[in-house]
């Protein structure tokens, strides 16, 4: 069994934290500034509920949808890339489960 060099695991945790918390933090900051609040309200039809659900489950897609709203032309491409980023974040978490020595799942 190969031993990891000192510090390799810590960097992975830091990058994983940025990948998971980065879009959520950016969206919350954007939501707090007055112009961003107007854009989020317009993008989600005045419903804070949909914005909050998107922030929890699809943070990259929610952030991108808010930034490119109203969606026209090639903006769908940016939304597709954001959806792929959300899928890859969930898939990477599932793939890394087997690296945890305490996990005994399927």
Tab-separated table of C-alpha atoms in Angstrom:
chain	number	residue	atom	x	y	z
A	1	UNK	CA	0.000	0.000	0.000
A	2	UNK	CA	1.396	3.355	-1.060
A	3	UNK	CA	1.741	6.010	1.608
A	4	UNK	CA	0.642	9.510	0.724
A	5	UNK	CA	3.207	12.271	1.066
A	6	UNK	CA	2.689	14.514	4.037
A	7	UNK	CA	0.154	17.255	3.254
A	8	UNK	CA	-1.472	15.569	0.244
A	9	UNK	CA	-4.699	14.677	2.078
A	10	UNK	CA	-5.066	18.144	3.564
A	11	UNK	CA	-4.884	19.836	0.162
A	12	UNK	CA	-7.538	17.487	-1.172
A	13	UNK	CA	-9.838	18.431	1.701
A	14	UNK	CA	-9.227	22.128	1.086
A	15	UNK	CA	-9.999	21.855	-2.623
A	16	UNK	CA	-13.092	19.754	-1.916
A	17	UNK	CA	-14.317	22.376	0.527
A	18	UNK	CA	-13.857	25.120	-2.054
A	19	UNK	CA	-15.645	23.055	-4.688
A	20	UNK	CA	-18.609	22.418	-2.403
A	21	UNK	CA	-18.848	25.726	-0.544
A	22	UNK	CA	-17.597	28.089	-3.246
A	23	UNK	CA	-20.786	28.453	-5.312
A	24	UNK	CA	-22.991	28.578	-2.230
A	25	UNK	CA	-20.892	31.300	-0.637
A	26	UNK	CA	-20.707	33.274	-3.894
A	27	UNK	CA	-24.479	33.035	-4.363
A	28	UNK	CA	-25.163	34.179	-0.802
A	29	UNK	CA	-22.851	37.173	-1.193
A	30	UNK	CA	-24.493	37.988	-4.540
A	31	UNK	CA	-27.928	37.676	-2.905
A	32	UNK	CA	-26.963	40.144	-0.160
A	33	UNK	CA	-25.928	43.030	-2.422
A	34	UNK	CA	-28.889	45.178	-3.580
A	35	UNK	CA	-28.422	44.695	-7.334
A	36	UNK	CA	-27.932	40.951	-6.869
A	37	UNK	CA	-31.072	40.732	-4.738
A	38	UNK	CA	-33.076	42.286	-7.581
A	39	UNK	CA	-31.581	39.857	-10.096
A	40	UNK	CA	-32.282	36.806	-7.879
A	41	UNK	CA	-35.858	37.992	-7.311
A	42	UNK	CA	-36.371	38.442	-11.061
A	43	UNK	CA	-34.756	35.105	-11.951
A	44	UNK	CA	-36.876	33.078	-9.537
A	45	UNK	CA	-40.123	34.996	-9.934
A	46	UNK	CA	-39.999	36.541	-6.464
A	47	UNK	CA	-39.892	33.150	-4.730
A	48	UNK	CA	-37.093	32.785	-2.204
A	49	UNK	CA	-38.085	29.104	-1.778
A	50	UNK	CA	-36.852	28.029	-5.254
A	51	UNK	CA	-33.670	30.028	-4.858
A	52	UNK	CA	-32.982	28.351	-1.511
A	53	UNK	CA	-33.655	24.853	-2.901
A	54	UNK	CA	-31.355	25.555	-5.803
A	55	UNK	CA	-28.690	26.831	-3.444
A	56	UNK	CA	-28.850	23.627	-1.399
A	57	UNK	CA	-29.089	20.992	-4.165
A	58	UNK	CA	-27.758	22.603	-7.392
A	59	UNK	CA	-25.472	25.472	-6.358
A	60	UNK	CA	-23.515	25.861	-9.625
A	61	UNK	CA	-26.678	25.807	-11.726
A	62	UNK	CA	-28.455	28.265	-9.444
A	63	UNK	CA	-25.524	30.674	-9.479
A	64	UNK	CA	-25.178	30.489	-13.255
A	65	UNK	CA	-28.926	30.834	-13.858
A	66	UNK	CA	-28.979	33.965	-11.739
A	67	UNK	CA	-25.971	35.442	-13.525
A	68	UNK	CA	-27.233	34.815	-17.091
A	69	UNK	CA	-30.926	35.568	-16.493
A	70	UNK	CA	-32.833	36.163	-18.808
A	71	UNK	CA	-31.622	33.069	-20.643
A	72	UNK	CA	-31.277	33.674	-24.383
A	73	UNK	CA	-29.039	32.326	-27.125
A	74	UNK	CA	-25.817	30.705	-25.941
A	75	UNK	CA	-26.686	31.206	-22.285
A	76	UNK	CA	-28.038	27.653	-22.390
A	77	UNK	CA	-24.473	26.496	-22.936
A	78	UNK	CA	-23.382	28.120	-19.645
A	79	UNK	CA	-26.310	26.497	-17.860
A	80	UNK	CA	-25.336	23.119	-19.315
A	81	UNK	CA	-21.786	23.555	-18.045
A	82	UNK	CA	-23.148	24.447	-14.589
A	83	UNK	CA	-25.365	21.339	-14.566
A	84	UNK	CA	-22.309	19.230	-15.458
A	85	UNK	CA	-20.389	20.877	-12.605
A	86	UNK	CA	-23.162	19.941	-10.146
A	87	UNK	CA	-23.301	16.367	-11.434
A	88	UNK	CA	-19.518	16.043	-11.240
A	89	UNK	CA	-19.495	17.332	-7.652
A	90	UNK	CA	-21.998	14.668	-6.583
A	91	UNK	CA	-20.265	11.934	-8.608
A	92	UNK	CA	-16.848	12.807	-7.167
A	93	UNK	CA	-18.232	12.555	-3.646
A	94	UNK	CA	-19.701	9.139	-4.384
A	95	UNK	CA	-16.493	7.920	-6.024
A	96	UNK	CA	-14.319	9.037	-3.107
A	97	UNK	CA	-16.420	7.164	-0.543
A	98	UNK	CA	-14.427	3.990	-1.079
A	99	UNK	CA	-11.255	5.818	-0.063
A	100	UNK	CA	-12.646	6.318	3.448
A	101	UNK	CA	-11.344	3.468	5.596
A	102	UNK	CA	-14.401	3.535	7.883
A	103	UNK	CA	-17.008	3.291	5.091
A	104	UNK	CA	-18.483	-0.202	4.667
A	105	UNK	CA	-21.259	0.535	2.145
A	106	UNK	CA	-22.105	-1.151	-1.180
